[in-house]
Coordinates of C-alpha atoms in Angstrom, one line a residue:
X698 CA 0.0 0.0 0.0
X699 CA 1.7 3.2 -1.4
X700 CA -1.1 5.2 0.0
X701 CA 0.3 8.0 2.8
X702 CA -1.7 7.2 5.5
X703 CA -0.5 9.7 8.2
X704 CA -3.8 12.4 7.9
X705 CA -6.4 9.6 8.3
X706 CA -4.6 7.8 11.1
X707 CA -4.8 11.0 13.1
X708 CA -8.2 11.5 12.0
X709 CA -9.1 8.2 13.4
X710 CA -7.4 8.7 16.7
X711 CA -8.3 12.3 17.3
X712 CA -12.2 10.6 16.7
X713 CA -11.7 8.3 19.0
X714 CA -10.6 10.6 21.7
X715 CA -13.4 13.2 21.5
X716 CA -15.9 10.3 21.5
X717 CA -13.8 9.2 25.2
X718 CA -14.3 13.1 26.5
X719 CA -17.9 12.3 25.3
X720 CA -18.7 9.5 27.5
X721 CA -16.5 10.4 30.5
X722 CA -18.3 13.0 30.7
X723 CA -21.8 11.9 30.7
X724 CA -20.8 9.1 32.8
X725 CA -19.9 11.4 35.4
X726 CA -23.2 13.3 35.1
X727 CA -25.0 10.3 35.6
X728 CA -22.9 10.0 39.1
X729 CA -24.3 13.5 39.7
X730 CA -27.6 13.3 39.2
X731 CA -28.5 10.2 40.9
X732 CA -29.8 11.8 44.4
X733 CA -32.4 9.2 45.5
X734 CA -32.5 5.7 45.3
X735 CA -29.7 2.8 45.5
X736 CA -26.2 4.4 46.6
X737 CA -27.6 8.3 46.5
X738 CA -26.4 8.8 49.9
X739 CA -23.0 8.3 48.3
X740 CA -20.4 10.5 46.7
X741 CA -20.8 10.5 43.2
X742 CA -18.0 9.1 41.4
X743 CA -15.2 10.1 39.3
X744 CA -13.0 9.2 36.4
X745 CA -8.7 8.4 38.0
X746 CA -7.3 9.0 34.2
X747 CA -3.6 7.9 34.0
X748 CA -1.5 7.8 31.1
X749 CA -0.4 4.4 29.3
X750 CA 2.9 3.8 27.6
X751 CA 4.5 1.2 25.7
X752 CA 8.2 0.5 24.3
X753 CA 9.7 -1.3 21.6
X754 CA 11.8 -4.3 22.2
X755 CA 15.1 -1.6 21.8
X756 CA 13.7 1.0 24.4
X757 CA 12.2 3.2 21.7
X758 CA 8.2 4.7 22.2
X759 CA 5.7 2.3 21.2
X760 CA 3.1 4.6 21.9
X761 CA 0.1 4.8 24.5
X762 CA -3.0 5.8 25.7
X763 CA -5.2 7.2 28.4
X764 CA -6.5 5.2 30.5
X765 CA -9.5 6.2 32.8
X766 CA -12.0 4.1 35.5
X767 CA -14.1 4.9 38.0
X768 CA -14.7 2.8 41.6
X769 CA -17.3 2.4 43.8
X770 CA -19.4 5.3 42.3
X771 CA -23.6 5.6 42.9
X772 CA -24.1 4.2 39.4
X773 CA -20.9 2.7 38.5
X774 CA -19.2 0.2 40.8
X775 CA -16.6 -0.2 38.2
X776 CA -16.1 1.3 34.6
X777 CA -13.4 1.9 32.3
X778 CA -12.8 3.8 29.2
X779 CA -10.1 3.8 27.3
X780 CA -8.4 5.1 24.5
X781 CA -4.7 4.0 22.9
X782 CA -2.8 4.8 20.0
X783 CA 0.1 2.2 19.5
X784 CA 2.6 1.8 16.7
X785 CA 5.4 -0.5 16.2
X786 CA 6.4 -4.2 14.8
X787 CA 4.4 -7.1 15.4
X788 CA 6.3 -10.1 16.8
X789 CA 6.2 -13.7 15.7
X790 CA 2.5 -14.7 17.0
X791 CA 1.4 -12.2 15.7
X792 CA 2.6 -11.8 11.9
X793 CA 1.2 -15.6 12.1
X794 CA -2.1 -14.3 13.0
X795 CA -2.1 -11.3 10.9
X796 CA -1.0 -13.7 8.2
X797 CA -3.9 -16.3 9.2
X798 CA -6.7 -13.3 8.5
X799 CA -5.3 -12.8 5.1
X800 CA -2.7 -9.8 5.4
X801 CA 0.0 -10.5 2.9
X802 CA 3.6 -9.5 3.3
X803 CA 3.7 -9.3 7.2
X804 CA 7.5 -11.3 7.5
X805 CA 8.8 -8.6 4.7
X806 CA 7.5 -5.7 7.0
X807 CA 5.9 -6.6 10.0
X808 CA 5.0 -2.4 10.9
X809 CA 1.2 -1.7 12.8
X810 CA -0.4 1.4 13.7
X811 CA -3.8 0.6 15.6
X812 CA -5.9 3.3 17.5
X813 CA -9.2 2.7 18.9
X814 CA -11.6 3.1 22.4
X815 CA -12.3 0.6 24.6
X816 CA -15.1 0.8 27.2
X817 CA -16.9 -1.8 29.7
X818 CA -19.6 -0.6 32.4
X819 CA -20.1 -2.4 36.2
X820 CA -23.3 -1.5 37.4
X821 CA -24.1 -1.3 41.5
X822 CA -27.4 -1.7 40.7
X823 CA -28.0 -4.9 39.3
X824 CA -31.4 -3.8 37.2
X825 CA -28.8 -1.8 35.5
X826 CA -27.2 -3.7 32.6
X827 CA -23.3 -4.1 32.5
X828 CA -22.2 -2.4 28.6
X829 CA -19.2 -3.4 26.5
X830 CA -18.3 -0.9 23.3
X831 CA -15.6 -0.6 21.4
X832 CA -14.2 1.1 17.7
X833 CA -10.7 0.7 16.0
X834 CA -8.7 1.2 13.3
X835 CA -5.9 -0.7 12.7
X836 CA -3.3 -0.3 9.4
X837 CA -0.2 -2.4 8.2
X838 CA 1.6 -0.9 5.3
X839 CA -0.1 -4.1 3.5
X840 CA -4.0 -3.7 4.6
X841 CA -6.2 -1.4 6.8
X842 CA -9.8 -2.3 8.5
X843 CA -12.0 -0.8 11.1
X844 CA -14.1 -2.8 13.6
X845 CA -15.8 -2.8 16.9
X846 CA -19.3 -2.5 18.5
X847 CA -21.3 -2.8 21.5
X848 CA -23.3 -5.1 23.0
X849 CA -25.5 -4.8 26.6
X850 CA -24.9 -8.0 29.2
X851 CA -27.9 -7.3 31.5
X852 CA -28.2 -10.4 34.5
X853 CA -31.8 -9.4 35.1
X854 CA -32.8 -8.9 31.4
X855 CA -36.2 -6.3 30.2
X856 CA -37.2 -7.1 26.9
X857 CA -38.0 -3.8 26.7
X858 CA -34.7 -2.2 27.3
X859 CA -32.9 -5.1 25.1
X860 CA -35.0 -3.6 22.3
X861 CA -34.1 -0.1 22.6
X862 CA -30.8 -0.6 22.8
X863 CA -30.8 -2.6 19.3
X864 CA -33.9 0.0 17.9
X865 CA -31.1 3.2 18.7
X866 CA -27.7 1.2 16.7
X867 CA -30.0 0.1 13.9
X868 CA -31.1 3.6 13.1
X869 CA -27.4 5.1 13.2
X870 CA -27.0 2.1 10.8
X871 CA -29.3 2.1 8.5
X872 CA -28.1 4.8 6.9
X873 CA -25.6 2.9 5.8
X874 CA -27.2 0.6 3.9
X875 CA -30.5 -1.6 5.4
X876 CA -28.4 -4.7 5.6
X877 CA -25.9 -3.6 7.7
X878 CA -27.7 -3.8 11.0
X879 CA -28.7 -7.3 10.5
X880 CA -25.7 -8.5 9.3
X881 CA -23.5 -7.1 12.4
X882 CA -26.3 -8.2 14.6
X883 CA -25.6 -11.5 13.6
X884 CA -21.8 -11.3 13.3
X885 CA -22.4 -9.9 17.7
X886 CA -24.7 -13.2 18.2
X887 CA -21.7 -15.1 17.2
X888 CA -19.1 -13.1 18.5
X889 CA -20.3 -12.8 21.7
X890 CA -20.9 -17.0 22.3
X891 CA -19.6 -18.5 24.9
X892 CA -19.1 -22.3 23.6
X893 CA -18.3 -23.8 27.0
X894 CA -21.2 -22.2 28.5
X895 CA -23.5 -23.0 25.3
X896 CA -24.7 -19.0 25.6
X897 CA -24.2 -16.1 24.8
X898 CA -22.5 -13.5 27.6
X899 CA -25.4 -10.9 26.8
X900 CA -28.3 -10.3 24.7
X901 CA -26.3 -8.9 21.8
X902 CA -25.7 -6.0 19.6
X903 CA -23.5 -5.2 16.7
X904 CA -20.3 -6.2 15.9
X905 CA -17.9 -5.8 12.7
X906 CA -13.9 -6.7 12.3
X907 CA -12.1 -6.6 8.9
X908 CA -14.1 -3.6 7.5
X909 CA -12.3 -2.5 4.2
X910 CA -15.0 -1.9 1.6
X911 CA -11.7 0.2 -0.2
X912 CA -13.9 3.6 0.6
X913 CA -11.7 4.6 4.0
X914 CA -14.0 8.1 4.3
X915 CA -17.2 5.6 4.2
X916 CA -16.1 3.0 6.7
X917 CA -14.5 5.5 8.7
X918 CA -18.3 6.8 8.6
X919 CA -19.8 3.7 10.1
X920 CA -17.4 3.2 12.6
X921 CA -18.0 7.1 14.1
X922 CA -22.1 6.1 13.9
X923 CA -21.5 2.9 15.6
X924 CA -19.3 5.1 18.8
X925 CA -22.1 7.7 18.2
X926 CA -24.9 5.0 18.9
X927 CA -24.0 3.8 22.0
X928 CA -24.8 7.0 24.7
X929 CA -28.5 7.0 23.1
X930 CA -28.8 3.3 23.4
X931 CA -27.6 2.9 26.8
X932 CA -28.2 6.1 28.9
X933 CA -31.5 5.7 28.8
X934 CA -31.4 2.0 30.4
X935 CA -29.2 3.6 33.2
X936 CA -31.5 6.4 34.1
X937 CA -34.9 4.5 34.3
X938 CA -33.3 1.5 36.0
X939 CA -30.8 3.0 38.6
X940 CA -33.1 3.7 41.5
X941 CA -35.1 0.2 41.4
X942 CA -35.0 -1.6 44.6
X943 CA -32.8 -5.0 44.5
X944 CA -32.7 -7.8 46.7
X945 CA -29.6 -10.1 48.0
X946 CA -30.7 -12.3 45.9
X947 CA -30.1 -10.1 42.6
X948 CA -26.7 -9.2 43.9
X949 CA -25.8 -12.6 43.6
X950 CA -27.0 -13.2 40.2
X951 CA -25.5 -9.8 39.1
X952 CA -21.7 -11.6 40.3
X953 CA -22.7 -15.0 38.3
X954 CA -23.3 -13.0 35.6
X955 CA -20.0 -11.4 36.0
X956 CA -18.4 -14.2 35.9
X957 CA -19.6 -15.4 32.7
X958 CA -18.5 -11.9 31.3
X959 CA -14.7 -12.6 32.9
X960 CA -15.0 -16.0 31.4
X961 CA -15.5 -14.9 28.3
X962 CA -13.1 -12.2 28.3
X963 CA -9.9 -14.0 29.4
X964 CA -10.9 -17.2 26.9
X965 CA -11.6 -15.5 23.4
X966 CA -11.9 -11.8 23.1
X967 CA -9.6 -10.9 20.6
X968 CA -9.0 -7.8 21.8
X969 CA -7.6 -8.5 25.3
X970 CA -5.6 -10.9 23.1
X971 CA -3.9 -8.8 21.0
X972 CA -3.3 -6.2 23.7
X973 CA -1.5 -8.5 26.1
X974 CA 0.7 -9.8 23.1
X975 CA 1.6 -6.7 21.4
X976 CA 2.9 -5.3 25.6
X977 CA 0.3 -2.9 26.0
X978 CA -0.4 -2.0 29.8
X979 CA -2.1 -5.2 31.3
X980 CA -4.1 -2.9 33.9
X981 CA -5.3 -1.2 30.7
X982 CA -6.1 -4.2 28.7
X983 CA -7.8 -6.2 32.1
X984 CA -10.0 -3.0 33.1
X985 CA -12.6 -4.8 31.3
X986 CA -13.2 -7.3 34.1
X987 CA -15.4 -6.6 37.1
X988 CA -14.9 -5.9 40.3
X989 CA -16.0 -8.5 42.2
X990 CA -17.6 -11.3 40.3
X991 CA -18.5 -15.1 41.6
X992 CA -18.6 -18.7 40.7
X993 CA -21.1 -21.5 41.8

């Protein structure tokens, strides 16, 4: 690929960090503005954002990210969102899996640039579904693709908040073509199985990897509507279910939910995958597990 890449990459990660200051920020107003109910009578919770670096094998910058969670808030027990922007050479394992998904050339010149947001929601109130979302870009000097989604993972499931949350990505989507929501609702079903378990984690949403239709502007497009999606589809949930009484008894199916989520997590995601192999920060990569979480 002879094509100069440099004005679209920070394009991508500049996106990618206003859609962070986005959500961080409307996270923290749900923290503010939950005065009655479950947790009101406690301080409202706020984003610790540290900075994430990485290095190459010879010392050199590898680049980074920002990486910022919130504990033990009135909403949020435990959330993360994260943004990165990391650049380098791929080792062994991974040239072979580039190679495996069809990128040619990766021995010859194993170079990567990959940029993207990361976020997973822990609710204290376990009426309140848990949220996973991500978007990415990632470029070789041999191939470029977009991917990511979001999907909810609700332990006490409302049909009627499982459709709103599909109804809100399938109108950012459509516009895109009416097959598109279908088909990445499908590719999220699948995605998001857990064979051992015979389930799925959640009750789905939309997922994509390897998106290169060869138009960069129009899958860069998609990829924004998918990040620009998710506050509408899940905000909503959050604010009509965060002041429900809960029992003992939904506690503990809220941490054998979790469970299944860390399960899930450690075992396939491909993200967590790649991050641990390519060095990124492991607290960065691992935010995505819960808190506290429990096998029976």
């Amino acid at each position: 690929m002879s094509e100069d890449f440099t004005a679209r990459k920070t394009r991508a990660s500049t996106w990618f960090r206003s859609l962070r200051d986005e959500i961080v920020a409307a996270f923290e107003a749900l923290e503010q503005s939950h005065t009655t109910g479950p947790f009101a009578d406690e301080p409202p919770g706020r984003f610790e954002v540290s900075e994430t670096a990485r290095t190459s094998e010879d010392g050199s910058d590898a680049g980074g990210g920002l990486m910022s969670v919130m504990r033990g808030g009135r909403v949020f027990e435990k959330v993360g969102v994260n943004v990165s922007e990391v650049y380098g050479q791929l080792g062994e394992a991974a040239q072979r899996a580039m190679a495996a998904r069809g990128v040619p050339g990766m021995a010859d010149d194993p170079r990567f640039w990959a940029s993207g947001i990361s976020l997973v929601a822990h609710m204290q109130n376990p009426h309140c579904p848990a949220v996973h979302m991500n978007t990415r870009m990632f470029w070789t000097p041999h191939a470029w693709w977009f991917g990511g989604g979001s999907d909810l993972n609700p332990c006490i499931e409302y049909a009627e908040d499982t459709a709103h949350f599909h109804a809100t990505q399938k109108a950012h989507l459509d516009p895109h073509g009416a097959d598109l929501y279908p088909r990445l609702k499908d590719w999220a079903d699948e995605y998001f199985y857990i064979p051992h378990r015979g389930r799925a984690r959640g009750v789905g949403g939309i997922f994509m990897d390897d998106r290169n239709t060869g138009d960069w502007g129009a899958d860069f497009a998609l990829t924004q509507d998918i990040g620009r999606a998710f506050l509408p589809a899940f905000v909503p949930l959050v604010e009509k279910r965060r002041e429900q009484p809960f029992t003992v008894a939904d506690k503990d199916r809220q941490l054998v939910h979790r469970g299944l989520y860390a399960e899930y997590n450690l075992v396939y995601d491909r993200g967590t995958k790649f991050g641990l192999a390519t060095g990124h920060d492991a607290n960065a990569v691992l935010m995505s597990l819960p808190p506290l979480a429990k096998w029976v």
